[in-house]
mmCIF file of C-alpha atoms and ligand atoms in Angstrom:
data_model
loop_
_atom_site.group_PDB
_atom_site.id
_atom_site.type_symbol
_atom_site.label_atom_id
_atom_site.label_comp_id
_atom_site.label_asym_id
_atom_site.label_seq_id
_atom_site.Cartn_x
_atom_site.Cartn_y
_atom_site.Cartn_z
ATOM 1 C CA UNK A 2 98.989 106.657 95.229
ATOM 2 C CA UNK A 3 102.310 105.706 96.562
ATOM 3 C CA UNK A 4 102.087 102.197 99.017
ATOM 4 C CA UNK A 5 104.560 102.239 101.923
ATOM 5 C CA UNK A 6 104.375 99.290 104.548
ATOM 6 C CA UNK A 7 106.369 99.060 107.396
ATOM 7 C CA UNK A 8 107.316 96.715 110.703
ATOM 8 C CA UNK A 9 104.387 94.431 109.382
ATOM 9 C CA UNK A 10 104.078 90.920 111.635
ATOM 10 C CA UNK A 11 101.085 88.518 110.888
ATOM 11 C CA UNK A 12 100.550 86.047 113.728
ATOM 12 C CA UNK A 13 97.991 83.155 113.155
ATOM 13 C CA UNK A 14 97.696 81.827 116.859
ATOM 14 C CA UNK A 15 101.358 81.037 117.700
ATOM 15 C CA UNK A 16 102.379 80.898 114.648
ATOM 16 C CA UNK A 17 104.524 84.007 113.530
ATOM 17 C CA UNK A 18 104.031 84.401 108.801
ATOM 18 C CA UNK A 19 105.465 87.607 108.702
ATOM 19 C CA UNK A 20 108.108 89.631 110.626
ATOM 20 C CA UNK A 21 109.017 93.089 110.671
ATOM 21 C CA UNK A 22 108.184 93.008 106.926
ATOM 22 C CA UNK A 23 109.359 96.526 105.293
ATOM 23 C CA UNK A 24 108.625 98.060 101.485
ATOM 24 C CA UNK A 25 107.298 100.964 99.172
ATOM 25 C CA UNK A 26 105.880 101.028 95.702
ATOM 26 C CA UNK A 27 105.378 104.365 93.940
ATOM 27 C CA UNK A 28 103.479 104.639 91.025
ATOM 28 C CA UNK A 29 105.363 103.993 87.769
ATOM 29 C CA UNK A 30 106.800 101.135 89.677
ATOM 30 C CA UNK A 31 106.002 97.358 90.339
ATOM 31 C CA UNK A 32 107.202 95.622 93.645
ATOM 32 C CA UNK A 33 107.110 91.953 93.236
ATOM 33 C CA UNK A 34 107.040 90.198 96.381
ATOM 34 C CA UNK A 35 108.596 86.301 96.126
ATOM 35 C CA UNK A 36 109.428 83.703 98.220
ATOM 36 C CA UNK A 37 108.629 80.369 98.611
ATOM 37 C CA UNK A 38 104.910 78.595 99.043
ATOM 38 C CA UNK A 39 104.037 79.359 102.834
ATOM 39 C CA UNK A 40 105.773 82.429 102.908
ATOM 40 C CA UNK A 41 103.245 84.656 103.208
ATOM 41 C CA UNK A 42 102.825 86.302 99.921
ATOM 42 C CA UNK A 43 99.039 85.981 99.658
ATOM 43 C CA UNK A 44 99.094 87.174 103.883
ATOM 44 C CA UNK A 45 100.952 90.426 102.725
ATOM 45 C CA UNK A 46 98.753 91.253 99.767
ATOM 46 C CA UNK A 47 96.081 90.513 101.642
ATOM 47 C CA UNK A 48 97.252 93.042 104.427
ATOM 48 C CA UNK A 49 98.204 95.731 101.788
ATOM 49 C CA UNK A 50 94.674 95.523 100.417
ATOM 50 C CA UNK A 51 93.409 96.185 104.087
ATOM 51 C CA UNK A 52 91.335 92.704 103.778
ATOM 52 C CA UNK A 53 93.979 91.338 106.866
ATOM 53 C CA UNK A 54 94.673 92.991 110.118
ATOM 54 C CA UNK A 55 98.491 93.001 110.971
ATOM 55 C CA UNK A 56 99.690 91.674 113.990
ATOM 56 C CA UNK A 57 101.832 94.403 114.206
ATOM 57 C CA UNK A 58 103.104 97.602 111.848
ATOM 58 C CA UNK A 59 101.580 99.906 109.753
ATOM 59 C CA UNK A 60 100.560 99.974 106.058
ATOM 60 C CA UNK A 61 100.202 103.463 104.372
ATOM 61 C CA UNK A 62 98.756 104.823 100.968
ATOM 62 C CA UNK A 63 100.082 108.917 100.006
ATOM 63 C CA UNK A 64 99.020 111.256 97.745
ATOM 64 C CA UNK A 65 100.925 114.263 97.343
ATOM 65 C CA UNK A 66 103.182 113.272 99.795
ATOM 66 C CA UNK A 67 99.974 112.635 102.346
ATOM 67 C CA UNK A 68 98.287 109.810 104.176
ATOM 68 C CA UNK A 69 94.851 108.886 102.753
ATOM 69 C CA UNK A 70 92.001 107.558 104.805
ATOM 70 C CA UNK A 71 91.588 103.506 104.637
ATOM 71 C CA UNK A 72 88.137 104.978 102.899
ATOM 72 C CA UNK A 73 89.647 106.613 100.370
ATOM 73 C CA UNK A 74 92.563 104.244 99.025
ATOM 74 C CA UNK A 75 89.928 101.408 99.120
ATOM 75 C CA UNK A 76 88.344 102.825 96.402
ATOM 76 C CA UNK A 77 90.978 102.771 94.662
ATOM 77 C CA UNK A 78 92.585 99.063 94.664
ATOM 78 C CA UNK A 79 91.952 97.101 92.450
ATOM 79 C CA UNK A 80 92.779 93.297 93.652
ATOM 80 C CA UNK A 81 93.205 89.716 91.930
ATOM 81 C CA UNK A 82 93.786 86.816 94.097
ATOM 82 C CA UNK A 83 92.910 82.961 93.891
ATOM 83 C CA UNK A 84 90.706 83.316 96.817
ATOM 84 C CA UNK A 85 88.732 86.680 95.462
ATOM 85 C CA UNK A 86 85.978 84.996 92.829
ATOM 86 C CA UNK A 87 84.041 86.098 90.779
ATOM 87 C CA UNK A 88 79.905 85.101 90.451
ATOM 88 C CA UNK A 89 79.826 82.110 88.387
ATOM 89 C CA UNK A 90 75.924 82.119 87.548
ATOM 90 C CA UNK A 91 76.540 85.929 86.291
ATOM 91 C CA UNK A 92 78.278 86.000 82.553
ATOM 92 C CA UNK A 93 81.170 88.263 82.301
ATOM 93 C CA UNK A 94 79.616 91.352 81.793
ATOM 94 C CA UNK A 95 77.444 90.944 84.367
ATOM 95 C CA UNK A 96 80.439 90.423 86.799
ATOM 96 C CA UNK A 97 82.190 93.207 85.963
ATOM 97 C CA UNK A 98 78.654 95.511 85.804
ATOM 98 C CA UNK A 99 78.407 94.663 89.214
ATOM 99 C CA UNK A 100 81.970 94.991 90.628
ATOM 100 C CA UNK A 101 81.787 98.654 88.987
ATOM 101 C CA UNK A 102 77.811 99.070 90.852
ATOM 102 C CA UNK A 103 79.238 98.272 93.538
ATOM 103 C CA UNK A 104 82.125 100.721 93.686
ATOM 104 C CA UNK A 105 79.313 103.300 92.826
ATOM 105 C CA UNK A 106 80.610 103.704 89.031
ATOM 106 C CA UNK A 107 77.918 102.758 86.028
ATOM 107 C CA UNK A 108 80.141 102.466 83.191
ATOM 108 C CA UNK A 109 78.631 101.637 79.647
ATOM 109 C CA UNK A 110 78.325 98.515 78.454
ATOM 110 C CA UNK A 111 80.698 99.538 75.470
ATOM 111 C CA UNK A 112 83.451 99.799 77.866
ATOM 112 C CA UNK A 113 83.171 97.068 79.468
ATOM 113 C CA UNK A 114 83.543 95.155 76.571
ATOM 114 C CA UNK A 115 86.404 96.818 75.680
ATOM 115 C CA UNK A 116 88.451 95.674 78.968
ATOM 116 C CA UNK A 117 86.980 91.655 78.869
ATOM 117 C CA UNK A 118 88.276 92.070 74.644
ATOM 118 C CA UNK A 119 91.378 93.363 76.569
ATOM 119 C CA UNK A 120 92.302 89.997 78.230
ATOM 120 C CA UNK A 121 92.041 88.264 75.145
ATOM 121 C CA UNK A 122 88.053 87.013 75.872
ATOM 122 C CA UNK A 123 85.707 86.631 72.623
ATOM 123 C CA UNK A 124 82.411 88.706 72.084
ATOM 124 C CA UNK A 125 80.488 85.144 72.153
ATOM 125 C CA UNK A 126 81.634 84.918 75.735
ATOM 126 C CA UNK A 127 80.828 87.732 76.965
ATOM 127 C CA UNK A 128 76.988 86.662 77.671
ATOM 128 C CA UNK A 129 77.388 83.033 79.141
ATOM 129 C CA UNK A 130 77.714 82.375 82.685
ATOM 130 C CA UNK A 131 81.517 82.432 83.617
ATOM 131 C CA UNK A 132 80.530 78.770 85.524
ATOM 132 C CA UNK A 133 80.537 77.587 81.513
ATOM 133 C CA UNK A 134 84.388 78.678 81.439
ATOM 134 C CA UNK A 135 87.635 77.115 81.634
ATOM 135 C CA UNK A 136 89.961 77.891 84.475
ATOM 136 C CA UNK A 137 92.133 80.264 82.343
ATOM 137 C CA UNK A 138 89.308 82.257 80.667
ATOM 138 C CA UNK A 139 87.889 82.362 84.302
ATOM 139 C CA UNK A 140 91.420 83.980 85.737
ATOM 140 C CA UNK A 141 90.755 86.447 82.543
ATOM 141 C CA UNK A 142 87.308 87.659 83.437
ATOM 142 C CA UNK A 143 89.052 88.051 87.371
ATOM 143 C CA UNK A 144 92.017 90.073 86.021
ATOM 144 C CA UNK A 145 89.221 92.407 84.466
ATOM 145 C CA UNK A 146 87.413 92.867 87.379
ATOM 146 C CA UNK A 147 90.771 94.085 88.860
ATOM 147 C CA UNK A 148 91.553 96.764 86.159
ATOM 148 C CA UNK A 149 87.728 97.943 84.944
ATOM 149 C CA UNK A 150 87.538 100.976 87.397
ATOM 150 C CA UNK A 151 91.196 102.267 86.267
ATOM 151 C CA UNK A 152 92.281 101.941 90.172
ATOM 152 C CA UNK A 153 95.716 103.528 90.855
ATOM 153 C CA UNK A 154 96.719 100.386 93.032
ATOM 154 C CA UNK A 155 97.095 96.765 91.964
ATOM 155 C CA UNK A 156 97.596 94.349 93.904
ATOM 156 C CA UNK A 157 98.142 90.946 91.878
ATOM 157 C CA UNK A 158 98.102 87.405 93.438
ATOM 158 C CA UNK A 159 99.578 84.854 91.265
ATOM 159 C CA UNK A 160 98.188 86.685 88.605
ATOM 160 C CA UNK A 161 99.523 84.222 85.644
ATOM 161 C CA UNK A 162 97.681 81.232 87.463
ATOM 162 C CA UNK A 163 95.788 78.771 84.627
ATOM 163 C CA UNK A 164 97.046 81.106 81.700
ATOM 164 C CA UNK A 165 98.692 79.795 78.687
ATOM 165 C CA UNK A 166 101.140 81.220 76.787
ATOM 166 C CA UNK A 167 99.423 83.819 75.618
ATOM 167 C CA UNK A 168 97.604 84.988 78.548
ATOM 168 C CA UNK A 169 101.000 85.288 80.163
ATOM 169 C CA UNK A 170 102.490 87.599 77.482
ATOM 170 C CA UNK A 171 99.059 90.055 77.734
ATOM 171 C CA UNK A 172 99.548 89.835 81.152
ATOM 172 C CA UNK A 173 103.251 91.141 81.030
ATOM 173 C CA UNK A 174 101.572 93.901 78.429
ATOM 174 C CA UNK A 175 98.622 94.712 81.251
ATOM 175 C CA UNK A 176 101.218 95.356 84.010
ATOM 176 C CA UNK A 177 103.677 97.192 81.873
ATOM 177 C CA UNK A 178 100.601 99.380 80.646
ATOM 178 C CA UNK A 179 99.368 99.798 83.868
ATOM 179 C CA UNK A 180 102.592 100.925 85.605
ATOM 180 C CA UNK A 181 102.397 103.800 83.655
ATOM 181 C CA UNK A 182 99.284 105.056 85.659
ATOM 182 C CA UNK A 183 99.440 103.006 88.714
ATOM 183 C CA UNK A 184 101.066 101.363 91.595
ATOM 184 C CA UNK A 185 101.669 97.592 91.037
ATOM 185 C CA UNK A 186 102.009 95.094 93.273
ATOM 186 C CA UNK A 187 102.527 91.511 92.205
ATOM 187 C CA UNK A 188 103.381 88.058 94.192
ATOM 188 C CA UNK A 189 104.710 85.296 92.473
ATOM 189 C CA UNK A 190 107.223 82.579 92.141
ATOM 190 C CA UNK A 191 107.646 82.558 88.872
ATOM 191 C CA UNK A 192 110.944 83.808 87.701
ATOM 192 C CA UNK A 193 109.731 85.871 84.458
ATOM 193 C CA UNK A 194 107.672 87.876 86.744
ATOM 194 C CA UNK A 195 109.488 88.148 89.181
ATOM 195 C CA UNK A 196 111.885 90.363 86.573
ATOM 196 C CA UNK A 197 109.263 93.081 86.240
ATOM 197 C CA UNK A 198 110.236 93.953 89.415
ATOM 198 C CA UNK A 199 111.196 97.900 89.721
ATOM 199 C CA UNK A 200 111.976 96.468 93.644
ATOM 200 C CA UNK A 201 111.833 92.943 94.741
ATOM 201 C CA UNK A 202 110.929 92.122 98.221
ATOM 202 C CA UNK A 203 111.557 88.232 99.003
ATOM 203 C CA UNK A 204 110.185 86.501 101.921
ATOM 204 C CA UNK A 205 111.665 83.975 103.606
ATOM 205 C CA UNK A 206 110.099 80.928 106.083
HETATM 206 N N1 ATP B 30 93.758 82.450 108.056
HETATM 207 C C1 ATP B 30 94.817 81.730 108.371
HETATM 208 N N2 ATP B 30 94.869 81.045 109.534
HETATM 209 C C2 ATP B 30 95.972 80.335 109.879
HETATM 210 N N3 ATP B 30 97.080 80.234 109.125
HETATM 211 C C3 ATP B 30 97.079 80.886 107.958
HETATM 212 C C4 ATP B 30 95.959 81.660 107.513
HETATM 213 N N4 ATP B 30 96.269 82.209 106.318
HETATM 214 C C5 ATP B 30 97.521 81.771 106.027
HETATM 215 N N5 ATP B 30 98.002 80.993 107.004
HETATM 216 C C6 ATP B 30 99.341 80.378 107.042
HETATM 217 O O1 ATP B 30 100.282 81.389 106.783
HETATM 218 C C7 ATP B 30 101.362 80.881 106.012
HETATM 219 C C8 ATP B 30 101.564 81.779 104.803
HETATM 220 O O2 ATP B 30 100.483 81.590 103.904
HETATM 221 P P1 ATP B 30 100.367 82.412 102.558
HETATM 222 O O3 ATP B 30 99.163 81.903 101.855
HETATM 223 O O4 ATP B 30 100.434 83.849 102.851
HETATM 224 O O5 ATP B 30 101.689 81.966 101.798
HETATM 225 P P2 ATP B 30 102.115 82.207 100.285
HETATM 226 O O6 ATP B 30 103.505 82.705 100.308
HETATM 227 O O7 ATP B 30 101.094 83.019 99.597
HETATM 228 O O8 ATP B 30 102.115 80.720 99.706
HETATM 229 P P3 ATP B 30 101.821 80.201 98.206
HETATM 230 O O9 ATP B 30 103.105 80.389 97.439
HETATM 231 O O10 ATP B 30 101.519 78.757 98.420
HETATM 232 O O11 ATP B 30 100.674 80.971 97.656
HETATM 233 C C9 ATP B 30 101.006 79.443 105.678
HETATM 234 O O12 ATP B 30 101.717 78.606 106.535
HETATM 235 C C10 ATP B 30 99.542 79.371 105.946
HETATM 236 O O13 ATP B 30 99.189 78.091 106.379
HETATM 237 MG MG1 MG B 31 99.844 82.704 98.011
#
């Protein structure tokens, strides 16, 4: 699906986050949207992912060169942000058996494993409630949840927050992998993401 987002405002109360905000992603691409804290980063991914109304504008997803239904492109998001969680009583498979339920998909157990082995997690984690985790491992098992249905649209929040070294390298691997098949979208303010960046839109106070 192709993302194209124009003339977007946010108002909270008098208070004017975004304005006349413009940009496109096709798939093969990543658009990293930057700027500093306060911006409205998180606002605009939130609007994308149709979680936020917009004050004002209009936010599109194509196929074949035609507007999809807010039903249909739903489907096919896939979203990681610091304020999406994930069940911390429920282990890691059980998180992502349930984000896939809930999208109406029943995937087998094998594969499931195979995207939590993905972000670097350990087959001995896999069973114990994701409260028992660390704040990096946790921002693993939330990744997966964003990628285990295959969507053709990510939308990526500070995706590198809590991860080590590491992490961020896989990370870089996920995105690149997943541009191949997919429409990324990722905000940050770090500088080595923000250079995976097919476009760059920065936002300003
Ligand atoms: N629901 C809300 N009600 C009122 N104000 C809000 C709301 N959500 C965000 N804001 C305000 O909108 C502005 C932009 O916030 P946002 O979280 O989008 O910025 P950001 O660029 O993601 O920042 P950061 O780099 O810290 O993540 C902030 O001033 C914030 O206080
Ligand atoms: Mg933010």
């Amino acid at each position: 699906m192709e993302l194209r987002f124009s003339g977007l405002s946010k108002r909270f109360g008098r208070r004017a986050v975004l304005r006349n905000v413009n940009g496109a992603a096709k798939p093969g691409e990543v658009l990293v949207v930057t700027g500093p804290n306060g911006s409205g980063k998180s606002t605009l991914l939130n609007i994308l992912g149709g979680l936020l109304r917009p004050s004002q504008g209009e936010v599109s997803y194509l196929a074949n060169g035609r507007a999809l239904p807010k039903e249909e492109w739903h489907r096919h998001l896939g979203v990681c942000a610091p304020d999406l969680s994930v069940y911390e009583e429920l282990s890691a498979m059980e998180n992502l058996r349930f984000f896939t339920q809930v999208r109406g998909l029943r995937l087998p157990d094998k594969e499931l494993a195979a995207v939590l082995e993905q972000l670097g997690l350990k087959g001995a984690d896999f069973s114990r409630p994701v409260k028992q985790f660390s704040s990096g491992m946790l921002q693993r098992v939330k990744l997966a949840q964003a990628l285990v249905h295959r969507p053709e649209v990510l939308l990526l929040d500070e995706p590198s927050s809590n991860l080590d070294e590491a992490g961020h390298r896989l990370l870089k691997e996920l995105v690149m992998a997943w541009r191949e098949r997919a429409t990324v979208v990722v905000a940050t303010n770090d500088p080595r993401e923000v250079a995976w960046g097919d476009r760059v839109l920065e936002l300003a106070h």
